[in-house]
């Protein structure tokens, strides 16, 4: 962990490891694609002890954008359109951070909290 110039903490999430280490699958983004990909992976390989699934998103909630129209019209309350990501995914490890860069050669994702 290093410090960046604006005093925010920077982290690195790695997909590579030792031969005996777990296989780490990193999903970037907490939108529809990222959350449902993580949920699908959790369903199909989340029970395997040698696989770790990590979801990295800057927000700790999943917002259902198609329902925002209902909020504006007064039909729904805002709390009915948001789901906490940690509650939505049971075994996926969640990291709340912003992705700064991806190093494909070293298989590392650099994030800032």
PDB file of C-alpha atoms in Angstrom, residues 14-82:
ATOM      1  CA  UNK A  14      -3.571  -8.920  -7.821  1.00  0.00           C
ATOM      2  CA  UNK A  15      -4.881 -11.808  -9.880  1.00  0.00           C
ATOM      3  CA  UNK A  16      -1.531 -13.602  -9.912  1.00  0.00           C
ATOM      4  CA  UNK A  17      -0.070 -15.635  -7.108  1.00  0.00           C
ATOM      5  CA  UNK A  18       1.898 -18.654  -6.063  1.00  0.00           C
ATOM      6  CA  UNK A  19       1.100 -22.009  -7.697  1.00  0.00           C
ATOM      7  CA  UNK A  20      -0.665 -23.233  -4.528  1.00  0.00           C
ATOM      8  CA  UNK A  21      -2.647 -19.992  -4.098  1.00  0.00           C
ATOM      9  CA  UNK A  22      -6.306 -19.545  -4.910  1.00  0.00           C
ATOM     10  CA  UNK A  23      -7.417 -18.548  -8.369  1.00  0.00           C
ATOM     11  CA  UNK A  24      -8.649 -14.971  -8.042  1.00  0.00           C
ATOM     12  CA  UNK A  25     -11.289 -13.679 -10.451  1.00  0.00           C
ATOM     13  CA  UNK A  26     -11.576  -9.879 -10.331  1.00  0.00           C
ATOM     14  CA  UNK A  27     -14.731  -8.195 -11.644  1.00  0.00           C
ATOM     15  CA  UNK A  28     -14.391  -4.428 -12.172  1.00  0.00           C
ATOM     16  CA  UNK A  29     -17.505  -2.292 -11.831  1.00  0.00           C
ATOM     17  CA  UNK A  30     -20.688  -2.542  -9.799  1.00  0.00           C
ATOM     18  CA  UNK A  31     -23.218  -1.863 -12.553  1.00  0.00           C
ATOM     19  CA  UNK A  32     -25.587  -4.390 -14.092  1.00  0.00           C
ATOM     20  CA  UNK A  33     -22.793  -6.194 -15.965  1.00  0.00           C
ATOM     21  CA  UNK A  34     -20.382  -6.403 -13.044  1.00  0.00           C
ATOM     22  CA  UNK A  35     -22.872  -7.372 -10.341  1.00  0.00           C
ATOM     23  CA  UNK A  36     -24.633 -10.010 -12.423  1.00  0.00           C
ATOM     24  CA  UNK A  37     -21.313 -11.432 -13.649  1.00  0.00           C
ATOM     25  CA  UNK A  38     -20.145 -11.741 -10.042  1.00  0.00           C
ATOM     26  CA  UNK A  39     -23.468 -13.310  -9.066  1.00  0.00           C
ATOM     27  CA  UNK A  40     -23.234 -15.812 -11.941  1.00  0.00           C
ATOM     28  CA  UNK A  41     -19.651 -16.710 -11.003  1.00  0.00           C
ATOM     29  CA  UNK A  42     -20.677 -17.023  -7.349  1.00  0.00           C
ATOM     30  CA  UNK A  43     -23.450 -19.414  -8.349  1.00  0.00           C
ATOM     31  CA  UNK A  44     -21.251 -21.612 -10.547  1.00  0.00           C
ATOM     32  CA  UNK A  45     -17.868 -21.608  -8.821  1.00  0.00           C
ATOM     33  CA  UNK A  46     -18.336 -19.822  -5.496  1.00  0.00           C
ATOM     34  CA  UNK A  47     -18.418 -23.073  -3.536  1.00  0.00           C
ATOM     35  CA  UNK A  48     -14.989 -24.187  -4.781  1.00  0.00           C
ATOM     36  CA  UNK A  49     -12.377 -23.514  -2.077  1.00  0.00           C
ATOM     37  CA  UNK A  50      -9.593 -22.759  -4.586  1.00  0.00           C
ATOM     38  CA  UNK A  51     -11.461 -19.881  -6.301  1.00  0.00           C
ATOM     39  CA  UNK A  52     -11.864 -16.361  -4.894  1.00  0.00           C
ATOM     40  CA  UNK A  53     -14.183 -13.873  -6.593  1.00  0.00           C
ATOM     41  CA  UNK A  54     -13.576 -10.152  -5.973  1.00  0.00           C
ATOM     42  CA  UNK A  55     -15.839  -7.303  -7.091  1.00  0.00           C
ATOM     43  CA  UNK A  56     -14.274  -3.820  -7.215  1.00  0.00           C
ATOM     44  CA  UNK A  57     -16.668  -0.869  -7.393  1.00  0.00           C
ATOM     45  CA  UNK A  58     -16.536   2.773  -6.372  1.00  0.00           C
ATOM     46  CA  UNK A  59     -20.069   2.538  -4.913  1.00  0.00           C
ATOM     47  CA  UNK A  60     -21.155   0.090  -2.229  1.00  0.00           C
ATOM     48  CA  UNK A  61     -24.675  -0.163  -3.631  1.00  0.00           C
ATOM     49  CA  UNK A  62     -26.309  -1.469  -6.795  1.00  0.00           C
ATOM     50  CA  UNK A  63     -28.659   1.106  -8.318  1.00  0.00           C
ATOM     51  CA  UNK A  64     -31.424  -0.086 -10.642  1.00  0.00           C
ATOM     52  CA  UNK A  65     -31.489   2.806 -13.115  1.00  0.00           C
ATOM     53  CA  UNK A  66     -34.693   1.737 -14.922  1.00  0.00           C
ATOM     54  CA  UNK A  67     -36.605   2.329 -11.682  1.00  0.00           C
ATOM     55  CA  UNK A  68     -35.417   5.945 -11.247  1.00  0.00           C
ATOM     56  CA  UNK A  69     -38.313   7.177 -13.396  1.00  0.00           C
ATOM     57  CA  UNK A  70     -40.691   5.700 -10.822  1.00  0.00           C
ATOM     58  CA  UNK A  71     -38.834   7.581  -8.067  1.00  0.00           C
ATOM     59  CA  UNK A  72     -39.165  10.892  -9.935  1.00  0.00           C
ATOM     60  CA  UNK A  73     -42.881  10.334 -10.461  1.00  0.00           C
ATOM     61  CA  UNK A  74     -43.406   9.508  -6.777  1.00  0.00           C
ATOM     62  CA  UNK A  75     -44.486   5.893  -7.336  1.00  0.00           C
ATOM     63  CA  UNK A  76     -41.439   4.401  -5.569  1.00  0.00           C
ATOM     64  CA  UNK A  77     -39.133   5.555  -2.829  1.00  0.00           C
ATOM     65  CA  UNK A  78     -35.407   5.785  -3.562  1.00  0.00           C
ATOM     66  CA  UNK A  79     -34.630   3.004  -1.076  1.00  0.00           C
ATOM     67  CA  UNK A  80     -36.555   0.559  -3.262  1.00  0.00           C
ATOM     68  CA  UNK A  81     -34.130   1.136  -6.183  1.00  0.00           C
ATOM     69  CA  UNK A  82     -30.888   0.542  -4.265  1.00  0.00           C
TER      70      UNK A  82
END
